[in-house]
XYZ file of N, CA, C and O in Angstrom:
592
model
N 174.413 164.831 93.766
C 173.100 164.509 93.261
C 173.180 163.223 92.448
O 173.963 163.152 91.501
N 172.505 162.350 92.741
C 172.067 161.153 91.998
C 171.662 161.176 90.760
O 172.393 160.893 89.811
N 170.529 161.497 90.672
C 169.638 161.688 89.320
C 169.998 163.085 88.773
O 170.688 163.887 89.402
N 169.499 163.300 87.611
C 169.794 164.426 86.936
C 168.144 165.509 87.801
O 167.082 165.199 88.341
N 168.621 166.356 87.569
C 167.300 167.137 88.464
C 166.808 168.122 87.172
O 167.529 168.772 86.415
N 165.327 168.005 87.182
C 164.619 168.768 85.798
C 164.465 169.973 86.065
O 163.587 170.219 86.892
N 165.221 171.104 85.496
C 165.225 172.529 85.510
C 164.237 173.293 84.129
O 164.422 173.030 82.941
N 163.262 174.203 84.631
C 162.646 175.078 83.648
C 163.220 176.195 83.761
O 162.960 176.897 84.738
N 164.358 176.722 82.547
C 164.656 177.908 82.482
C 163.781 179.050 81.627
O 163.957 179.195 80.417
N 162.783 179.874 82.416
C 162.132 180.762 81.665
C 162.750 182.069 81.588
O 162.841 182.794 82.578
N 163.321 182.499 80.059
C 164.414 183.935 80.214
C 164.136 184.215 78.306
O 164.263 183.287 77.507
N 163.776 185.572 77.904
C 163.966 185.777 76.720
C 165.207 185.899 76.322
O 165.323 185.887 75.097
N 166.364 186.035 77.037
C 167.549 185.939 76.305
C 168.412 184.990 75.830
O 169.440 184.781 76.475
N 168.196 184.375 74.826
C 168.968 183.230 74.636
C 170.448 183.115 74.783
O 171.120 182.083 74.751
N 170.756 184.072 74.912
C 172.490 184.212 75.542
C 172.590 183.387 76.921
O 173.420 182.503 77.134
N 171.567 183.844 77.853
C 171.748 183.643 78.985
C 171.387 182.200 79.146
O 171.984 181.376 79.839
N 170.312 182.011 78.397
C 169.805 180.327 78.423
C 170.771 179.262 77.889
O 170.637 178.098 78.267
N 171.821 179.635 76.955
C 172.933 178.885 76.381
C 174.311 178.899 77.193
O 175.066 177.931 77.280
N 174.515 180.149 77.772
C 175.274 180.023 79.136
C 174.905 179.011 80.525
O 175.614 178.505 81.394
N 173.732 179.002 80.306
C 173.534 178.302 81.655
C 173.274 176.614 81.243
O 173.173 175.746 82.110
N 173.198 176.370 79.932
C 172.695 175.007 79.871
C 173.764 174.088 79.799
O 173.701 172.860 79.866
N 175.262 175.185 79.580
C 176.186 174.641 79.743
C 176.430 174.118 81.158
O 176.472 172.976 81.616
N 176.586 175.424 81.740
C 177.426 175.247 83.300
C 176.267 174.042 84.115
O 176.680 173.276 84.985
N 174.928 174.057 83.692
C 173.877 172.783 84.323
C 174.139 171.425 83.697
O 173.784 170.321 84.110
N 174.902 171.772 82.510
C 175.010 169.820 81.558
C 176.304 169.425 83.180
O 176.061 168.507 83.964
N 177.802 170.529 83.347
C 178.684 170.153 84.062
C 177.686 169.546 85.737
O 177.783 168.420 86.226
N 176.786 170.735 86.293
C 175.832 170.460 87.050
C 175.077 169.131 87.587
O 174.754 168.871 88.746
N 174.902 168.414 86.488
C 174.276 167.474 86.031
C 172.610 167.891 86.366
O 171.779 167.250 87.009
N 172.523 168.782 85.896
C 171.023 169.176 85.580
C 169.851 169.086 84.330
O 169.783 170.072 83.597
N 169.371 168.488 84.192
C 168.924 168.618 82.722
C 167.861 170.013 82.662
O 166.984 170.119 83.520
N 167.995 170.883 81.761
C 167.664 171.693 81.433
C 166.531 171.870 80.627
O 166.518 170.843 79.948
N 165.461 172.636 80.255
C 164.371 172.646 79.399
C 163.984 174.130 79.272
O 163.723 174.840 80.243
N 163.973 174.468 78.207
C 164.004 176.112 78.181
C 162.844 176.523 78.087
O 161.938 175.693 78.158
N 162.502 178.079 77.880
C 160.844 179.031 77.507
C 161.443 180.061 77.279
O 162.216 180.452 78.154
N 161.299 180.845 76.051
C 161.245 181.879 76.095
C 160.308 183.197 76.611
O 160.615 184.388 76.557
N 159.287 182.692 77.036
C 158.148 183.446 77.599
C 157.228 182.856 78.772
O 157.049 181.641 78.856
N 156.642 183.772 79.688
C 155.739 182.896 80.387
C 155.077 182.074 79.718
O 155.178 180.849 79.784
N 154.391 182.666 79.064
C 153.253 181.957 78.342
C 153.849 180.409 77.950
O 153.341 179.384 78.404
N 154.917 180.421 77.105
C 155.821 178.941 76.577
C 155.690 178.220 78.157
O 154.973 177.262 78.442
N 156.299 178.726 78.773
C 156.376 178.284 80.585
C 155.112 177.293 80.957
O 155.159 176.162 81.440
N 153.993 178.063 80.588
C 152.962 177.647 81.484
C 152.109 176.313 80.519
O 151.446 175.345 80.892
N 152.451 176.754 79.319
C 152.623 175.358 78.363
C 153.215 173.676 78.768
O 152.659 172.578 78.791
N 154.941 174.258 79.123
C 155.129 173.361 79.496
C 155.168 172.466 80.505
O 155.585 171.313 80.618
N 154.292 173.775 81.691
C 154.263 173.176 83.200
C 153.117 172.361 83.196
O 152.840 171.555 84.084
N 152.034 172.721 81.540
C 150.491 171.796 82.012
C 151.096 170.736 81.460
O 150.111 170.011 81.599
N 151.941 169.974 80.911
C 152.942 168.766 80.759
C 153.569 168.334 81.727
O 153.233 167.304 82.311
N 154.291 168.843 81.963
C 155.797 168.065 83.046
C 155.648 168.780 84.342
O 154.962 169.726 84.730
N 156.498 168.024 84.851
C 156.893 169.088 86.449
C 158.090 169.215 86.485
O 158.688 168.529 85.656
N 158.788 169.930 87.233
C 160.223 170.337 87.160
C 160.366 170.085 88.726
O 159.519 170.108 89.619
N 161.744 169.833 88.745
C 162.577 170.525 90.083
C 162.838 171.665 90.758
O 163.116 171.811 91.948
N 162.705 172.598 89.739
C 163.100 174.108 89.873
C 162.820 174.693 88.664
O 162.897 174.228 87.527
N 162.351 176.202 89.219
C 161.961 176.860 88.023
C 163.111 178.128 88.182
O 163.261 178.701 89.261
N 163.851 178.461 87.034
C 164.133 180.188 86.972
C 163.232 180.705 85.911
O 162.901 180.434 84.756
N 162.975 181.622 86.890
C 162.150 182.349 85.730
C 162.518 184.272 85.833
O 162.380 185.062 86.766
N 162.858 184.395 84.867
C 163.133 185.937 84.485
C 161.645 187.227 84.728
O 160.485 187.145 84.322
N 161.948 187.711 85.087
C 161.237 188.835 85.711
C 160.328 189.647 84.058
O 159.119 189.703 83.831
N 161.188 190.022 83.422
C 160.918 191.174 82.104
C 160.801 190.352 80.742
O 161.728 190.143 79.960
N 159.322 189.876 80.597
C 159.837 188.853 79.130
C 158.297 189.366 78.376
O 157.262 189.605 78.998
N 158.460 189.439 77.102
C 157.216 189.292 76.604
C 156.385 188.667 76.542
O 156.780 187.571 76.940
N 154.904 188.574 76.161
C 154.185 188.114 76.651
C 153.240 188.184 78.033
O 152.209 188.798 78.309
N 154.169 187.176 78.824
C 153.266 187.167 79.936
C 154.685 187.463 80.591
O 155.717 186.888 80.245
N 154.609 188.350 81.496
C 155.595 188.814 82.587
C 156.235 187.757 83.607
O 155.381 186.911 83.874
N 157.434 187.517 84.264
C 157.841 187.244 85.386
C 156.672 186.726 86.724
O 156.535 185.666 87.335
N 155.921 188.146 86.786
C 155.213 187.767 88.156
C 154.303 186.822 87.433
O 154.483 185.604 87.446
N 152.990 187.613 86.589
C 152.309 186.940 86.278
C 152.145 185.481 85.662
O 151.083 184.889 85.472
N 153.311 185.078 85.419
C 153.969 183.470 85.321
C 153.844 183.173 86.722
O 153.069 182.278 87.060
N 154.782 184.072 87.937
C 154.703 183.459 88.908
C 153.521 183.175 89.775
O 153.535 182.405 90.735
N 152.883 183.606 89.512
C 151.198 183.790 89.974
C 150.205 182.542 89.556
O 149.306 181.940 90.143
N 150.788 182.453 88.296
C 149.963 180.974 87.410
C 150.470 180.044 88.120
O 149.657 179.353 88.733
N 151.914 179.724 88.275
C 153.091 178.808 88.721
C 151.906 178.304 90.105
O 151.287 177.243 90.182
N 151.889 179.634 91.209
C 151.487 179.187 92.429
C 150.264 178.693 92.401
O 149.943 177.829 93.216
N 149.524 179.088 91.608
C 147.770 178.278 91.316
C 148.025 176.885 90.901
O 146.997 176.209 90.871
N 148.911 176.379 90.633
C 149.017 174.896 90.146
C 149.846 174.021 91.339
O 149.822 172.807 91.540
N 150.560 175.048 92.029
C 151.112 174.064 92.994
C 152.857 175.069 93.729
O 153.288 176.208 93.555
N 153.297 173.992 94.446
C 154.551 174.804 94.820
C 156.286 174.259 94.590
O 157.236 174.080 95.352
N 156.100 174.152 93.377
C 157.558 174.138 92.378
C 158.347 175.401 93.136
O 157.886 176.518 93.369
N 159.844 174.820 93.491
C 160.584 175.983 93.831
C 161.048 176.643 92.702
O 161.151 176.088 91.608
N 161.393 178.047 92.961
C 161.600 179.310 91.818
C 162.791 180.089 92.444
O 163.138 180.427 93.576
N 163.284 180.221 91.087
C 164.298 181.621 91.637
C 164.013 182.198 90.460
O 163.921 181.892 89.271
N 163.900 183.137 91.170
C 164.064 184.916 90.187
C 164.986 185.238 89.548
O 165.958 185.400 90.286
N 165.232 185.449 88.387
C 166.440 185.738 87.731
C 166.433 186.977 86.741
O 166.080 186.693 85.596
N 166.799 188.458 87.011
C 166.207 189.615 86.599
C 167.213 190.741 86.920
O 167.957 190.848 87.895
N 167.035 191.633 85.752
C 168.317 193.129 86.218
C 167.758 193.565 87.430
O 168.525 193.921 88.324
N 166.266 193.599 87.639
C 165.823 194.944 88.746
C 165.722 194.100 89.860
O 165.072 193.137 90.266
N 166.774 194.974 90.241
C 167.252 194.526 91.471
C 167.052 195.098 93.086
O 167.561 194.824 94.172
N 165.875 196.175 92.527
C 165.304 197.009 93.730
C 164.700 196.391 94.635
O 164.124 195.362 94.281
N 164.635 196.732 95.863
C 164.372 196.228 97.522
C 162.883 195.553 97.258
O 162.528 194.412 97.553
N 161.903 196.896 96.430
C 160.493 196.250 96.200
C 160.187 195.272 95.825
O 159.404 194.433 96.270
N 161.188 195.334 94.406
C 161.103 194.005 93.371
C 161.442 192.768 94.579
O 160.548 192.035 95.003
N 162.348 192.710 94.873
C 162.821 191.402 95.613
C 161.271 190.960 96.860
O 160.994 189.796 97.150
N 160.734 191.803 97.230
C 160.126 192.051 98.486
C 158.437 191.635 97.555
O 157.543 190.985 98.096
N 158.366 192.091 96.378
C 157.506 191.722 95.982
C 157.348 189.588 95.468
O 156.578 188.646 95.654
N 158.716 189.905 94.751
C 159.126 188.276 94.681
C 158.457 187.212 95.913
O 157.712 186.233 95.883
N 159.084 187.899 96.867
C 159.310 186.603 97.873
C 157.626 187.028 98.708
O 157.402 186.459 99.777
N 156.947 187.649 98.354
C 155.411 188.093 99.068
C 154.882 187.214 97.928
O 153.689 187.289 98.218
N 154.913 186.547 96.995
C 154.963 185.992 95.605
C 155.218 184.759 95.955
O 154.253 184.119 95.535
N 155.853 184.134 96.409
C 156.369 182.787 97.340
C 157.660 182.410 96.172
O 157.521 181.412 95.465
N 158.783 183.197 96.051
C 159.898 182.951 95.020
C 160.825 182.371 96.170
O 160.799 182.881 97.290
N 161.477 181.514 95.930
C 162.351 180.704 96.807
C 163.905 181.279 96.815
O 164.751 180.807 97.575
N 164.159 182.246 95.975
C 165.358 183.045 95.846
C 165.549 183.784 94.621
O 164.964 183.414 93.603
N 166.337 184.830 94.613
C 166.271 186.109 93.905
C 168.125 186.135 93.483
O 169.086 186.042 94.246
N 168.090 186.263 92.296
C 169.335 186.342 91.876
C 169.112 187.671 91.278
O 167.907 187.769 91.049
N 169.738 188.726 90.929
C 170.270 189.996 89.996
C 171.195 189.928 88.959
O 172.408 189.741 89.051
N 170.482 190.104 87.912
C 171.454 189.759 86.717
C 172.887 191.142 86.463
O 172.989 191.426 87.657
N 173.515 191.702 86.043
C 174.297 190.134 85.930
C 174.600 189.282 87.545
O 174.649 189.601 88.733
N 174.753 188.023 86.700
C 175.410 186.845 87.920
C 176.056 185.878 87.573
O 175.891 185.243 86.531
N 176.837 185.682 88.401
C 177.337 184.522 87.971
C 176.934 183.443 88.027
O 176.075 183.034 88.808
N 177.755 182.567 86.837
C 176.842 181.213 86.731
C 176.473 180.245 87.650
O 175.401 179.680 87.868
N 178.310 180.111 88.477
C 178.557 179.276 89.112
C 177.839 179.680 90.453
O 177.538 178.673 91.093
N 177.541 180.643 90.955
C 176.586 180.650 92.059
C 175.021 180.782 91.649
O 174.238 180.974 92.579
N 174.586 180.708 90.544
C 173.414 180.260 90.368
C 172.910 179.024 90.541
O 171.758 178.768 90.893
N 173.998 178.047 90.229
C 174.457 176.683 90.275
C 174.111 176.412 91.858
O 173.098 175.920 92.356
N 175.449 176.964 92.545
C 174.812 176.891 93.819
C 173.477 177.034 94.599
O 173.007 176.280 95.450
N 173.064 178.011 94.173
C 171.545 178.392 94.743
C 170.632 177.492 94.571
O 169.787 177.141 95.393
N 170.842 176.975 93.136
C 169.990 175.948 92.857
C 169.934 174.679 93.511
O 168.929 174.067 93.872
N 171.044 174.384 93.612
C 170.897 173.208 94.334
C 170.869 173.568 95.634
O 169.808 173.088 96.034
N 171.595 174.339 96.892
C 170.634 174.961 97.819
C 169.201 174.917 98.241
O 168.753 174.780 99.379
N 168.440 175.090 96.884
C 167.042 175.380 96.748
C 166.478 174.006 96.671
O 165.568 173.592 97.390
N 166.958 173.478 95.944
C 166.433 171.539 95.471
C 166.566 170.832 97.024
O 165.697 170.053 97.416
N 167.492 171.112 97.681
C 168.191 170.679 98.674
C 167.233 170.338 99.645
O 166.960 169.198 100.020
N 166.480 171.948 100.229
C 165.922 172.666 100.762
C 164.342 171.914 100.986
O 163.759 171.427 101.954
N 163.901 172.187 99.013
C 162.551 172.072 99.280
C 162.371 170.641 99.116
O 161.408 170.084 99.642
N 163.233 169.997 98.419
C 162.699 168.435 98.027
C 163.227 167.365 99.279
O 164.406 167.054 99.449
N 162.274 166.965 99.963
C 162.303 166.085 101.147
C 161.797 164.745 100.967
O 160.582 164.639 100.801
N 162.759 163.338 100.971
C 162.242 162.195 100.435
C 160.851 161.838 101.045
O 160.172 162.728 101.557
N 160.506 160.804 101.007
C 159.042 160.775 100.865
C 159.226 159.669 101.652
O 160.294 159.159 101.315
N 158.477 158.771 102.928
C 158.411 157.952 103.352
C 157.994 156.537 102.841
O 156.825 156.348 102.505
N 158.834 155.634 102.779
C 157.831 154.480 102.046
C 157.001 154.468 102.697
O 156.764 154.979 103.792
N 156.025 153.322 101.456
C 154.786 153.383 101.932
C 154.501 152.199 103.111
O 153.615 152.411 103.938
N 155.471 150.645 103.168
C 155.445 150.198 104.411
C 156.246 150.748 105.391
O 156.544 149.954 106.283
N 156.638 151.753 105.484
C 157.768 152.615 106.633
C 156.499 152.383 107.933
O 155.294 152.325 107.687
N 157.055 152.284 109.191
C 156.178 151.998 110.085
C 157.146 153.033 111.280
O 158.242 152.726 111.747
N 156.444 154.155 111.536
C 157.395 155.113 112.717
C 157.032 154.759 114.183
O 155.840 154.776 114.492
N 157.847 154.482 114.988
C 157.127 154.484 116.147
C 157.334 155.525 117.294
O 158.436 156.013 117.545
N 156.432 155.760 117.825
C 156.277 156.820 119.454
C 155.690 156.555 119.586
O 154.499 156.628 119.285
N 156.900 155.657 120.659
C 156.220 154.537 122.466
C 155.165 155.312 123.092
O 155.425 156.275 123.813
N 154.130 154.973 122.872
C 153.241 153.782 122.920
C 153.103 153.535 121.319
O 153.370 152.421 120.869
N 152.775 154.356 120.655
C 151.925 155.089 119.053
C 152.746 153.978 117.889
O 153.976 154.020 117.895
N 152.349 153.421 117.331
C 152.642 153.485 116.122
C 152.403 153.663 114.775
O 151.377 153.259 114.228
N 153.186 154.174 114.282
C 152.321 155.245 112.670
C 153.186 154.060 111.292
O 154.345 153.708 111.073
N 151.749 153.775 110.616
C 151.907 152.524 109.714
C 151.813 153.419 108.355
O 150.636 153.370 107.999
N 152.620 154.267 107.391
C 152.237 155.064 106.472
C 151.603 154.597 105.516
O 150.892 155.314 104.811
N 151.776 153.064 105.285
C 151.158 152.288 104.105
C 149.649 152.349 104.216
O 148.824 152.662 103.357
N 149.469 151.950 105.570
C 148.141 151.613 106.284
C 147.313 152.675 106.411
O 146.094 152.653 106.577
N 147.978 153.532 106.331
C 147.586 155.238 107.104
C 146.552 154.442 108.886
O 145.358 154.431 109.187
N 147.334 154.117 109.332
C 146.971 153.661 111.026
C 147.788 154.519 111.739
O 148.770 155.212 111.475
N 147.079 154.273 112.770
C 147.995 154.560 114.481
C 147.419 153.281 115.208
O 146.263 152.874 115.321
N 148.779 152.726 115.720
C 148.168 151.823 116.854
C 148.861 152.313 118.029
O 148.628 151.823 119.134
């Protein structure tokens, strides 16, 4: 990874948020924490992120119902990060549009992975804007928004 990639970690446990901000500094992730949805949805009407984890069981405003706000604003990738680890829960997640489901405990270093997996995945460069594609006959001018 080039740039540092902006992570929202939403988790009431600050154990877990100080574990991970480590293994993401090695990552080269920059990190930005919440202890609650609610903090979350604060800082999403500010910034945008790369990736969201967001914890399932937090006060306040819950896991889903964060994830629910999350999807009304747009489609930031998410992973789930939560003890309940039941078939529903997961099944409910991803009917939820969660981009991956971790079970706590976990390890760091494959959270790491997932994440970038996930960044990998959803973030697709963007065409310049004089990029000009062609299909003989067609040509597509993105700057222009044409076809000739």
């Amino acid at each position: 990874m080039s740039e540092k990639k902006k992570v929202l970690m939403v988790d009431d446990e600050p154990s877990i948020r100080d574990i991970m901000k480590e293994y993401m500094t090695i990552g080269d992730f920059d990190l930005i924490e919440a202890g609650d949805g609610l903090e979350a949805i604060k800082l999403l009407e500010k910034q945008t992120f790369d990736l969201i984890i967001l914890d399932v069981m937090m006060p306040k405003l819950d896991g889903w119902s964060t994830l629910r706000e999350i999807r009304k604003k747009g489609k930031q990738p998410v992973i789930m990060l939560t003890a309940r680890g039941e078939e529903y829960d997961k099944l409910l997640g991803f009917e939820l549009g969660v981009d991956d489901y971790v079970v706590k405990p976990f390890s760091p270093r494959e959270l790491l992975a997932r994440m970038k997996a996930v960044i990998a995945r959803t973030q697709t460069e963007a065409p310049s804007q004089s990029e000009k594609i062609a299909f003989e006959p067609l040509v597509l001018d993105i700057g222009a928004r044409t076809v000739e």
